GROMACS .gro file of C-alpha atoms in nm:
model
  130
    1UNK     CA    1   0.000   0.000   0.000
    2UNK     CA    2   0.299   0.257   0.092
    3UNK     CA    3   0.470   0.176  -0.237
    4UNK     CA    4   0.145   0.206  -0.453
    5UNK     CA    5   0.077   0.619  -0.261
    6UNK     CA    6   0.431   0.690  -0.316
    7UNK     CA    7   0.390   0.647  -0.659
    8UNK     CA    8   0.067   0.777  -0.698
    9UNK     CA    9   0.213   1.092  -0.489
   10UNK     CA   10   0.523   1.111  -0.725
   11UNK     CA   11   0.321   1.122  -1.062
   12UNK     CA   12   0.095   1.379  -0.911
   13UNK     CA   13   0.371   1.594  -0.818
   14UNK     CA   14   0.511   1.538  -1.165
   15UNK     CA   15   0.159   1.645  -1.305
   16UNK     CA   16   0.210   1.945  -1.143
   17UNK     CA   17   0.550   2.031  -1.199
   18UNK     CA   18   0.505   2.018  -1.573
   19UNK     CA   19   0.128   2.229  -1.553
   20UNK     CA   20   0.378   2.489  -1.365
   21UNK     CA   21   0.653   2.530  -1.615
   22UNK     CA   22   0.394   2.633  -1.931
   23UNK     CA   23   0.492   3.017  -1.949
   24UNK     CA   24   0.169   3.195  -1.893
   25UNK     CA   25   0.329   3.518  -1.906
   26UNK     CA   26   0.402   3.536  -2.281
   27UNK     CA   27   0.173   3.565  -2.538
   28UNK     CA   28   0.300   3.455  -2.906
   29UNK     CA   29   0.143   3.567  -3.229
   30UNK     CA   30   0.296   3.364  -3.485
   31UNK     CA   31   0.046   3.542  -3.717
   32UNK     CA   32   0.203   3.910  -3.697
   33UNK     CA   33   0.507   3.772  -3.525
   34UNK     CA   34   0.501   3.964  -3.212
   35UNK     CA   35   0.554   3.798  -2.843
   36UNK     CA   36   0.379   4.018  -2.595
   37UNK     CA   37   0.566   3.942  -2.213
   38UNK     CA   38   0.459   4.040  -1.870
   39UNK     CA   39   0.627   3.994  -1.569
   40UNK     CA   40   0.577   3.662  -1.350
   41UNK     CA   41   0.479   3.925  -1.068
   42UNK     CA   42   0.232   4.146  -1.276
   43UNK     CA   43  -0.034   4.308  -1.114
   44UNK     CA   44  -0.269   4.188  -1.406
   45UNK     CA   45  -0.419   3.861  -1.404
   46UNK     CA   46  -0.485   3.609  -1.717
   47UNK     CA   47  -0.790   3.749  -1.879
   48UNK     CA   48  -0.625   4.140  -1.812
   49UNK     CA   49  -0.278   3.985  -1.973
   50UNK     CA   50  -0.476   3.869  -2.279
   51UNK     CA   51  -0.682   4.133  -2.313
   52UNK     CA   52  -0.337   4.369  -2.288
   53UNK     CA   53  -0.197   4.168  -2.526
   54UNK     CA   54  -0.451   4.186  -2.784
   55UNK     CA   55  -0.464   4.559  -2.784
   56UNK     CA   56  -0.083   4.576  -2.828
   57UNK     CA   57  -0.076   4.353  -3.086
   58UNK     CA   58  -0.347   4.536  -3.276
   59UNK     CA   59  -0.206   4.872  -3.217
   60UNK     CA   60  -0.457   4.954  -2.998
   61UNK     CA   61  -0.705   4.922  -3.283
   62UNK     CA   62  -0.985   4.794  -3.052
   63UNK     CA   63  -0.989   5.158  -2.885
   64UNK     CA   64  -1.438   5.197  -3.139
   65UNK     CA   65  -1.510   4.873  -2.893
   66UNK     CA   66  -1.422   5.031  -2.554
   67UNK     CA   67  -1.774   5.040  -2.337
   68UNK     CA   68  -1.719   5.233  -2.084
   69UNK     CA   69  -1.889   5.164  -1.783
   70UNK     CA   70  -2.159   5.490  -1.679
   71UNK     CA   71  -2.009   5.504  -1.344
   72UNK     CA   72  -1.664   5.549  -1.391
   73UNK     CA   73  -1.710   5.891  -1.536
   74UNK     CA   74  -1.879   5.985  -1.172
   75UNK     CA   75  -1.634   5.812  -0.977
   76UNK     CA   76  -1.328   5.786  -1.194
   77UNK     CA   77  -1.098   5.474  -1.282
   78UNK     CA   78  -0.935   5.240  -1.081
   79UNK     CA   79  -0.648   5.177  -1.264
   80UNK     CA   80  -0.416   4.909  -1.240
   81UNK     CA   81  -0.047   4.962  -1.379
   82UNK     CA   82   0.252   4.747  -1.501
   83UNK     CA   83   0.523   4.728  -1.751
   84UNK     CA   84   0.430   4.490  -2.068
   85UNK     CA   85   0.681   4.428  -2.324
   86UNK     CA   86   0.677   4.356  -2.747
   87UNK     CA   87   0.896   4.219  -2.929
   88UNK     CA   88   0.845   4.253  -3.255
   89UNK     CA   89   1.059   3.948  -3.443
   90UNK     CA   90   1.280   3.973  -3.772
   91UNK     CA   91   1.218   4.333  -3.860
   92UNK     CA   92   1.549   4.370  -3.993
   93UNK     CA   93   1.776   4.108  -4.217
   94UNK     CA   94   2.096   4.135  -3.994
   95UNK     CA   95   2.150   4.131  -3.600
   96UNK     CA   96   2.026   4.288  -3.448
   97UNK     CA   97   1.676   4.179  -3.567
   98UNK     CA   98   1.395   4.215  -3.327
   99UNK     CA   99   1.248   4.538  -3.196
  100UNK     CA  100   1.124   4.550  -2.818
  101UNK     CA  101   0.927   4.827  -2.680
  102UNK     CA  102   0.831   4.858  -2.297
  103UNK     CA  103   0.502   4.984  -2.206
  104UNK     CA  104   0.333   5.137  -1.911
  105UNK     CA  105  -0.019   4.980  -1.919
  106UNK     CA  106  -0.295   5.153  -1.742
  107UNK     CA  107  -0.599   4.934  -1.717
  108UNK     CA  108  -0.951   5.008  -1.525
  109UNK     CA  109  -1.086   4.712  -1.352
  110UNK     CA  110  -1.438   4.894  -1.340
  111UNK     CA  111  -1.461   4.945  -1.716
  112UNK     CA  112  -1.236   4.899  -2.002
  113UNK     CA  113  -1.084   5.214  -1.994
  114UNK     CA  114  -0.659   5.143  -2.113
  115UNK     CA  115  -0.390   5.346  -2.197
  116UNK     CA  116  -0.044   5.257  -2.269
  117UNK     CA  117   0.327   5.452  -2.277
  118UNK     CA  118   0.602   5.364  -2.434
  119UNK     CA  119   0.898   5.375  -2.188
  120UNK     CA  120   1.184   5.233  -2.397
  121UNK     CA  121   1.240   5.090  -2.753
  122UNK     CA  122   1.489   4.914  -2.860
  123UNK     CA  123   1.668   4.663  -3.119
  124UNK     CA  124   1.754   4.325  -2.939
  125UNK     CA  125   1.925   4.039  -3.043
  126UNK     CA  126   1.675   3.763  -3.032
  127UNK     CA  127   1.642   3.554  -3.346
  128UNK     CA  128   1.899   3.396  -3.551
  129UNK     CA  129   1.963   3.486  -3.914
  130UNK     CA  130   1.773   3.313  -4.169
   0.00000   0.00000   0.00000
């Protein structure tokens, strides 16, 4: 019996040690190929980080599909900030080839009310030369 729990215990615990490694802090879009990166201690959580990283990736094009909430022009946002980063991948034919940009994202959790800042922009060296 204490062999057949240990090994029950040990493929649980191997269950969960491969759920844990997935990166659910990056967000790839092989489409436009752009990765979209928060930090593992961001203050946004999973449906926030996906709904950050679509507006990125789409340039913010989303801004005619913002409902704003009728409250929070009576009691204002509460926003919620954090750095997001973009790299953009193979913009250029020689290394350096990818382009990151840092934001500041300001998101309301009463409404969907977001603005982002661009902090820093930069070319990295990130993918290898075709």
């Amino acid at each position: 019996m204490k062999k057949f729990i240990f090994v029950a215990l040990c493929f649980v615990m191997a269950i969960t040690a491969y759920a844990s490694s997935e990166n659910k802090y990056r967000y790839d879009y092989e489409s436009s190929d752009i990765t979209i990166v928060f930090d593992e201690n961001t203050a946004f959580d999973a449906d926030e980080r996906q709904t950050i990283a679509d507006y990125i990736v789409n340039s913010g094009s989303e801004d005619e599909n913002v409902s704003v909430q009728s409250l929070c022009w009576l009691t204002g946002h509460k926003l919620t900030s954090d750095n997001v980063a973009e790299v953009k991948h193979k913009v250029r034919a020689k290394a350096p080839r990818c382009y990151k940009t840092i934001y500041q994202v300001d998101k309301c959790s009463k409404c969907d009310y977001m603005e982002t800042t661009v902090l820093n922009q930069a070319f990295i060296d990130c993918c290898a030369e075709d």
